[in-house]
Short mmCIF file of C-alpha atoms in Angstrom, two decimals:
data_model
loop_
_atom_site.label_atom_id
_atom_site.label_comp_id
_atom_site.label_asym_id
_atom_site.label_seq_id
_atom_site.Cartn_x
_atom_site.Cartn_y
_atom_site.Cartn_z
CA MET Z 1 20.13 11.38 25.37
CA ASP Z 2 21.38 12.91 22.77
CA THR Z 3 22.15 10.35 20.66
CA VAL Z 4 18.75 8.58 20.93
CA ILE Z 5 17.18 12.14 19.85
CA LEU Z 6 19.54 11.92 16.76
CA ILE Z 7 18.33 8.28 16.02
CA THR Z 8 15.07 9.53 16.25
CA VAL Z 9 15.45 12.58 13.64
CA ILE Z 10 17.19 10.07 11.28
CA ILE Z 11 14.03 7.40 12.03
CA VAL Z 12 12.45 9.98 10.83
CA ILE Z 13 13.79 11.22 7.49
CA MET Z 14 13.63 7.57 6.64
CA GLY Z 15 10.04 6.96 7.52
CA LEU Z 16 9.41 10.29 5.36
CA ALA Z 17 11.85 8.97 2.26
CA PHE Z 18 9.52 5.70 2.80
CA ASP Z 19 6.21 7.56 2.54
CA PHE Z 20 7.99 9.26 -0.82
CA ILE Z 21 9.18 5.76 -2.18
CA ASN Z 22 5.57 4.56 -1.21
CA GLY Z 23 4.08 7.23 -3.11
CA PHE Z 24 5.77 6.42 -6.59
CA HIS Z 25 6.01 2.48 -5.91
CA ASP Z 26 2.30 2.07 -4.66
CA ILE Z 27 0.12 5.00 -5.79
CA ALA Z 28 1.28 3.99 -9.39
CA ASN Z 29 -1.77 1.19 -8.87
CA ALA Z 30 -4.23 3.85 -8.51
CA VAL Z 31 -3.79 5.13 -11.28
CA ALA Z 32 -2.83 2.66 -13.82
CA THR Z 33 -6.52 1.88 -14.96
CA SER Z 34 -6.91 5.30 -15.68
CA ILE Z 35 -3.78 5.23 -17.72
CA SER Z 36 -4.13 2.43 -19.75
CA THR Z 37 -7.55 3.48 -20.77
CA ARG Z 38 -6.67 6.97 -21.79
CA ALA Z 39 -9.00 8.54 -19.45
CA LEU Z 40 -6.47 10.53 -17.91
CA LYS Z 41 -2.91 11.71 -19.60
CA PRO Z 42 -0.07 10.16 -17.29
CA ARG Z 43 0.97 13.44 -16.76
CA VAL Z 44 -2.15 14.20 -15.52
CA ALA Z 45 -3.64 11.34 -13.55
CA ILE Z 46 -0.19 11.59 -11.54
CA GLY Z 47 -1.16 15.33 -10.46
CA ILE Z 48 -4.74 14.09 -9.20
CA ALA Z 49 -3.34 11.45 -7.01
CA ALA Z 50 -0.79 13.75 -5.30
CA VAL Z 51 -3.02 15.79 -4.67
CA MET Z 52 -6.32 13.37 -3.38
CA ASN Z 53 -3.49 11.33 -1.59
CA PHE Z 54 -2.71 13.93 1.00
CA LEU Z 55 -5.55 14.99 1.28
CA GLY Z 56 -6.97 10.96 2.19
CA ALA Z 57 -3.37 10.79 4.45
CA ILE Z 58 -4.34 13.94 6.31
CA SER Z 59 -7.89 13.13 7.05
CA PHE Z 60 -7.84 9.68 9.04
CA THR Z 61 -5.36 8.41 12.40
CA GLY Z 62 -6.76 5.41 13.26
CA VAL Z 63 -4.76 2.89 10.80
CA ALA Z 64 -1.35 4.65 12.05
CA GLU Z 65 -2.67 4.48 15.98
CA SER Z 66 -4.10 0.76 15.44
CA LEU Z 67 -0.48 -0.16 13.95
CA THR Z 68 1.58 1.64 16.66
CA LYS Z 69 0.15 -0.57 19.11
CA SER Z 70 -0.04 -3.69 16.75
CA ILE Z 71 3.16 -5.06 15.95
CA VAL Z 72 5.42 -4.94 19.55
CA ASP Z 73 5.32 -2.92 22.55
CA PRO Z 74 8.41 -0.07 22.29
CA PHE Z 75 8.67 -0.32 26.08
CA SER Z 76 9.57 -3.75 25.94
CA LEU Z 77 12.61 -3.24 23.50
CA GLY Z 78 16.04 -1.40 25.27
CA ASN Z 79 17.39 -0.20 21.67
CA GLY Z 80 13.48 0.63 20.21
CA GLU Z 81 14.61 3.56 18.14
CA PHE Z 82 17.43 2.24 17.01
CA VAL Z 83 14.83 -1.26 15.75
CA VAL Z 84 12.70 0.89 14.17
CA LEU Z 85 15.49 2.58 12.16
CA CYS Z 86 16.80 -0.34 10.78
CA GLY Z 87 13.32 -1.73 10.32
CA LEU Z 88 13.03 1.41 7.88
CA ILE Z 89 15.98 0.82 6.20
CA ALA Z 90 15.13 -3.20 4.68
CA ALA Z 91 11.67 -1.39 4.26
CA VAL Z 92 13.20 1.21 1.82
CA ILE Z 93 15.70 -1.40 0.41
CA TRP Z 94 13.20 -3.60 -0.66
CA ASN Z 95 10.58 -1.04 -1.99
CA LEU Z 96 13.84 -0.02 -4.55
CA MET Z 97 14.54 -3.60 -5.79
CA THR Z 98 10.92 -4.67 -6.22
CA TRP Z 99 10.63 -1.36 -8.09
CA LEU Z 100 13.78 -1.65 -10.60
CA VAL Z 101 11.94 -4.94 -11.59
CA GLY Z 102 8.63 -2.69 -12.38
CA MET Z 103 6.96 -5.86 -9.36
CA PRO Z 104 3.94 -4.06 -7.32
CA SER Z 105 4.90 -5.63 -4.29
CA SER Z 106 3.25 -4.55 -1.01
CA SER Z 107 4.35 -1.20 0.80
CA SER Z 108 2.67 -2.66 3.70
CA HIS Z 109 3.87 -5.97 4.11
CA ALA Z 110 8.00 -4.67 3.49
CA LEU Z 111 7.30 -1.95 6.53
CA ILE Z 112 5.59 -4.29 8.85
CA GLY Z 113 7.50 -7.84 8.11
CA ALA Z 114 10.49 -5.16 8.41
CA ILE Z 115 10.01 -4.13 11.74
CA ALA Z 116 8.58 -7.30 13.11
CA GLY Z 117 12.18 -9.16 11.92
CA ALA Z 118 14.38 -6.09 13.22
CA SER Z 119 12.15 -6.25 16.77
CA ILE Z 120 12.71 -10.14 16.42
CA ALA Z 121 16.62 -9.73 15.49
CA SER Z 122 17.42 -7.40 18.85
CA ALA Z 123 15.35 -9.96 21.42
CA GLY Z 124 16.69 -12.70 19.71
CA SER Z 125 12.75 -13.91 20.11
CA PHE Z 126 9.91 -14.41 18.54
CA SER Z 127 8.20 -13.47 22.17
CA VAL Z 128 8.57 -9.90 21.67
CA LEU Z 129 6.02 -9.32 19.05
CA ASN Z 130 2.24 -8.51 20.02
CA TRP Z 131 0.65 -11.94 18.75
CA SER Z 132 -2.69 -10.63 19.34
CA GLY Z 133 -2.60 -7.73 17.61
CA PHE Z 134 0.18 -9.12 15.07
CA THR Z 135 -2.20 -11.72 14.24
CA VAL Z 136 -4.84 -9.25 13.11
CA ILE Z 137 -2.73 -7.25 11.22
CA ILE Z 138 -2.11 -10.33 9.07
CA ILE Z 139 -5.36 -11.92 8.69
CA ALA Z 140 -6.03 -8.21 7.41
CA LEU Z 141 -3.83 -8.38 4.67
CA ILE Z 142 -4.37 -12.03 3.87
CA ILE Z 143 -8.09 -11.65 3.40
CA SER Z 144 -8.25 -8.08 1.91
CA PRO Z 145 -7.23 -8.94 -1.49
CA ILE Z 146 -9.26 -11.75 -1.70
CA ILE Z 147 -12.08 -10.07 -0.88
CA GLY Z 148 -11.05 -7.12 -3.58
CA PHE Z 149 -11.35 -10.38 -6.38
CA THR Z 150 -14.66 -11.23 -4.76
CA VAL Z 151 -15.87 -8.02 -5.06
CA GLY Z 152 -14.60 -6.96 -8.42
CA TYR Z 153 -16.41 -10.07 -9.97
CA PHE Z 154 -19.47 -9.02 -8.17
CA ILE Z 155 -19.37 -5.45 -9.49
CA TYR Z 156 -18.63 -6.44 -12.76
CA SER Z 157 -21.29 -9.05 -13.00
CA LEU Z 158 -23.56 -6.74 -12.02
CA PHE Z 159 -22.65 -4.25 -14.78
CA LYS Z 160 -23.42 -6.83 -16.90
CA LYS Z 161 -27.12 -7.45 -15.95
CA LEU Z 162 -27.64 -3.95 -15.54
CA PHE Z 163 -26.43 -2.99 -19.23
CA HIS Z 164 -28.05 -5.77 -20.66
CA ASP Z 165 -29.52 -4.42 -23.17
CA LYS Z 166 -26.58 -2.47 -24.32
CA LYS Z 167 -22.79 -2.93 -25.51
CA LEU Z 168 -20.47 -2.79 -22.59
CA GLY Z 169 -18.09 -1.15 -25.55
CA LYS Z 170 -20.11 1.31 -26.47
CA MET Z 171 -20.17 2.53 -23.19
CA ASN Z 172 -16.82 3.45 -23.15
CA ARG Z 173 -17.05 6.73 -23.89
CA ARG Z 174 -19.23 7.67 -20.67
CA PHE Z 175 -17.43 5.19 -18.24
CA ARG Z 176 -14.42 7.18 -19.50
CA PHE Z 177 -15.52 10.00 -18.04
CA ILE Z 178 -16.72 8.04 -14.85
CA GLN Z 179 -13.21 6.88 -14.65
CA ILE Z 180 -11.52 10.32 -14.03
CA GLY Z 181 -13.86 9.92 -10.32
CA THR Z 182 -13.11 6.94 -9.38
CA ALA Z 183 -9.32 7.55 -10.46
CA ALA Z 184 -9.14 10.47 -7.92
CA VAL Z 185 -11.41 8.92 -5.15
CA GLN Z 186 -9.03 5.84 -5.57
CA ALA Z 187 -5.97 7.74 -4.71
CA TYR Z 188 -8.08 9.35 -1.74
CA SER Z 189 -8.21 5.79 -0.41
CA HIS Z 190 -4.81 4.97 -1.30
CA GLY Z 191 -4.14 7.80 1.37
CA THR Z 192 -6.13 7.24 4.33
CA ASN Z 193 -4.52 3.54 4.41
CA ASP Z 194 -0.95 3.18 3.37
CA ALA Z 195 0.38 6.58 4.90
CA GLN Z 196 -1.14 6.23 8.00
CA LYS Z 197 1.55 2.73 8.17
CA THR Z 198 4.96 5.15 8.45
CA MET Z 199 2.66 7.63 10.91
CA GLY Z 200 2.12 4.62 13.38
CA ILE Z 201 6.16 3.79 13.32
CA ILE Z 202 7.27 7.62 13.60
CA THR Z 203 5.13 7.68 16.33
CA LEU Z 204 5.83 4.03 17.62
CA ALA Z 205 9.75 5.39 17.29
CA LEU Z 206 9.08 8.95 19.33
CA VAL Z 207 7.28 6.82 22.15
CA ALA Z 208 9.86 4.32 22.16
CA SER Z 209 12.48 7.08 22.44
CA GLY Z 210 10.76 8.91 25.63
CA LEU Z 211 10.42 11.80 23.30
CA LEU Z 212 6.00 11.55 23.31
CA LYS Z 213 3.85 10.19 25.85
CA GLU Z 214 2.06 6.55 24.57
CA SER Z 215 -1.72 8.26 25.03
CA ALA Z 216 -0.91 11.16 22.89
CA GLY Z 217 -1.61 10.03 19.47
CA ILE Z 218 -0.41 11.02 16.40
CA PRO Z 219 1.36 14.37 16.17
CA PHE Z 220 -0.13 16.31 13.39
CA TRP Z 221 3.42 17.69 12.19
CA VAL Z 222 3.59 13.49 11.77
CA GLN Z 223 0.30 13.58 9.82
CA VAL Z 224 1.33 16.43 7.75
CA SER Z 225 4.70 15.37 7.04
CA CYS Z 226 3.82 11.64 5.98
CA ALA Z 227 0.97 13.06 3.60
CA ALA Z 228 3.22 15.41 1.86
CA SER Z 229 6.20 13.12 1.08
CA MET Z 230 3.67 10.72 -0.40
CA ALA Z 231 2.12 13.56 -1.84
CA ILE Z 232 5.46 14.24 -3.33
CA GLY Z 233 6.65 10.96 -4.53
CA SER Z 234 3.54 10.26 -5.99
CA SER Z 235 4.00 13.42 -8.35
CA VAL Z 236 7.45 11.35 -9.44
CA GLY Z 237 4.96 8.51 -10.90
CA GLY Z 238 6.00 5.12 -11.02
CA TYR Z 239 5.83 4.08 -14.99
CA ARG Z 240 7.25 0.85 -13.97
CA ILE Z 241 4.60 -0.44 -12.19
CA ILE Z 242 1.74 1.61 -14.02
CA LYS Z 243 2.71 -0.79 -16.92
CA THR Z 244 2.91 -4.06 -14.85
CA VAL Z 245 -0.48 -3.47 -13.71
CA GLY Z 246 -2.64 -1.00 -16.43
CA THR Z 247 -1.57 -3.78 -19.43
CA LYS Z 248 0.30 -7.00 -17.76
CA ILE Z 249 -2.83 -8.32 -16.04
CA MET Z 250 -4.79 -8.33 -18.67
CA LYS Z 251 -6.22 -5.26 -21.14
CA ILE Z 252 -8.30 -2.75 -19.24
CA THR Z 253 -11.55 -1.21 -20.77
CA PRO Z 254 -12.89 2.39 -19.16
CA VAL Z 255 -16.03 -0.16 -18.43
CA THR Z 256 -13.20 -3.05 -16.42
CA GLY Z 257 -11.30 -0.01 -14.99
CA VAL Z 258 -14.60 1.68 -13.08
CA ALA Z 259 -15.34 -1.58 -11.73
CA SER Z 260 -11.89 -2.28 -10.59
CA ASP Z 261 -11.42 1.38 -9.29
CA LEU Z 262 -14.76 0.94 -7.21
CA SER Z 263 -14.41 -2.43 -6.04
CA SER Z 264 -10.92 -1.82 -4.73
CA LEU Z 265 -11.43 1.84 -3.22
CA SER Z 266 -14.30 -0.45 -1.23
CA VAL Z 267 -12.38 -2.64 0.01
CA ILE Z 268 -9.72 -0.17 1.17
CA MET Z 269 -11.75 3.00 2.96
CA THR Z 270 -13.61 0.03 4.80
CA ALA Z 271 -10.79 -1.29 6.08
CA THR Z 272 -9.23 2.44 6.85
CA LEU Z 273 -12.68 3.38 8.37
CA ILE Z 274 -12.04 -0.17 10.74
CA HIS Z 275 -8.81 1.32 11.36
CA LEU Z 276 -7.13 -1.63 9.65
CA PRO Z 277 -4.13 -1.74 7.80
CA VAL Z 278 -4.12 -3.30 4.32
CA SER Z 279 -2.22 -3.44 0.78
CA THR Z 280 -3.49 -1.27 -0.91
CA THR Z 281 -1.22 -3.24 -3.33
CA GLN Z 282 -2.61 -6.45 -3.87
CA VAL Z 283 -6.27 -5.01 -2.95
CA ILE Z 284 -6.33 -3.15 -6.62
CA ASP Z 285 -4.51 -6.16 -8.40
CA SER Z 286 -6.69 -8.31 -6.88
CA SER Z 287 -9.86 -6.16 -7.91
CA ILE Z 288 -8.70 -5.80 -11.72
CA MET Z 289 -8.16 -9.76 -11.49
CA GLY Z 290 -12.08 -10.37 -10.29
CA VAL Z 291 -13.50 -7.76 -13.05
CA GLY Z 292 -11.55 -9.56 -15.45
CA THR Z 293 -12.83 -13.15 -14.31
CA ALA Z 294 -16.22 -11.99 -14.57
CA ASN Z 295 -15.45 -10.69 -17.89
CA HIS Z 296 -13.99 -13.06 -19.52
CA LYS Z 297 -11.28 -15.67 -17.39
CA LYS Z 298 -9.24 -15.90 -20.24
CA GLU Z 299 -8.14 -12.34 -20.56
CA VAL Z 300 -6.69 -12.21 -17.16
CA ASN Z 301 -2.58 -12.57 -17.78
CA TRP Z 302 -2.34 -15.55 -14.74
CA ARG Z 303 1.20 -16.04 -15.59
CA THR Z 304 1.46 -12.14 -14.48
CA GLY Z 305 -1.28 -12.73 -11.34
CA LYS Z 306 0.77 -15.84 -10.53
CA ASN Z 307 4.21 -13.66 -9.93
CA MET Z 308 1.91 -11.08 -8.37
CA VAL Z 309 0.67 -13.47 -5.79
CA VAL Z 310 4.12 -15.38 -4.81
CA THR Z 311 5.83 -11.88 -4.71
CA TRP Z 312 2.74 -10.58 -2.02
CA PHE Z 313 3.16 -14.03 0.03
CA ILE Z 314 7.35 -14.10 0.15
CA THR Z 315 7.42 -9.48 1.05
CA LEU Z 316 6.74 -10.16 4.53
CA PRO Z 317 8.84 -12.80 5.18
CA LEU Z 318 11.99 -11.69 3.03
CA ALA Z 319 11.84 -8.44 4.19
CA GLY Z 320 11.71 -9.40 7.75
CA LEU Z 321 14.62 -11.46 7.25
CA LEU Z 322 16.16 -8.27 5.30
CA ALA Z 323 15.82 -6.20 8.61
CA ALA Z 324 16.91 -8.72 10.59
CA VAL Z 325 20.03 -8.86 8.93
CA VAL Z 326 20.45 -5.32 8.85
CA TYR Z 327 19.50 -4.90 12.31
CA TRP Z 328 22.92 -7.63 13.25
CA ILE Z 329 25.24 -5.63 10.97
CA SER Z 330 24.28 -2.35 12.51
CA ALA Z 331 24.48 -3.70 15.78
CA ALA Z 332 27.95 -5.10 15.30
CA ILE Z 333 29.07 -1.97 14.24
CA PHE Z 334 27.13 0.79 16.10
CA LEU Z 335 26.02 -1.08 19.54
#
């Protein structure tokens, strides 16, 4: 029992470490447009993002509760807490690798893929997955960037019609002020969805170790600690990824920045309200590309976009494979 408790404590620590890294890895996406247009100074933008991210994270638990039931059944794993720990280690490693090269990969894909990969490695079979729930999550992760692109295209097209008699470029000063608000709400929406995933994983570990009843829901201390860890990580900033998102997809103006913020936050908040985990990275980046296409498709750097899409698709399976390797090595040493 002491060993189980020790592993669970380590899981909580690793989960909070993942949220800290997720804070400076993914929150960069939320504030990149406002920084690139100089609507906000980097430190101010990141400070606002940290506060709003925290508020968003403690506002909802639906995504976390959904996630604990959608990947695997913790009671089907004899060493479920060890599996979760290996998955978290792999997800942290993946996030750090992609952050070092400045590539905005999906922390959601990394975490979900890693937990699934470690579970499969432990059971020695794909049947361990809760396929009905897991399939819904995968579909949500795949469809959400497509919706983000579509909504971004529609919103900017609407902007062009609404302000047809005025040149949008001359309205940049007004939109720069509006962008302060949209960036803040964007960070809030990030907190409502992304922080939920780690809350769900930590709760899954507590249930698997017998320290929490399956019907207990998300403990308040888990909710607050995950929110705080992500907020602190957000305050550190992710300037490598900010540069990629804010400058390398397309040249962002206050008008296009507001359009992309509105489209991505609407998709993320909708997913949160229906308890679906989505990748905020994918939604934000695809919204920017949708806005750019509506403005002028030649303005979009499709090479950067292609690299992002490739990273989106390889993250889940490679994070799963990495988690399986971490599990096999760890099991050989400790089990």
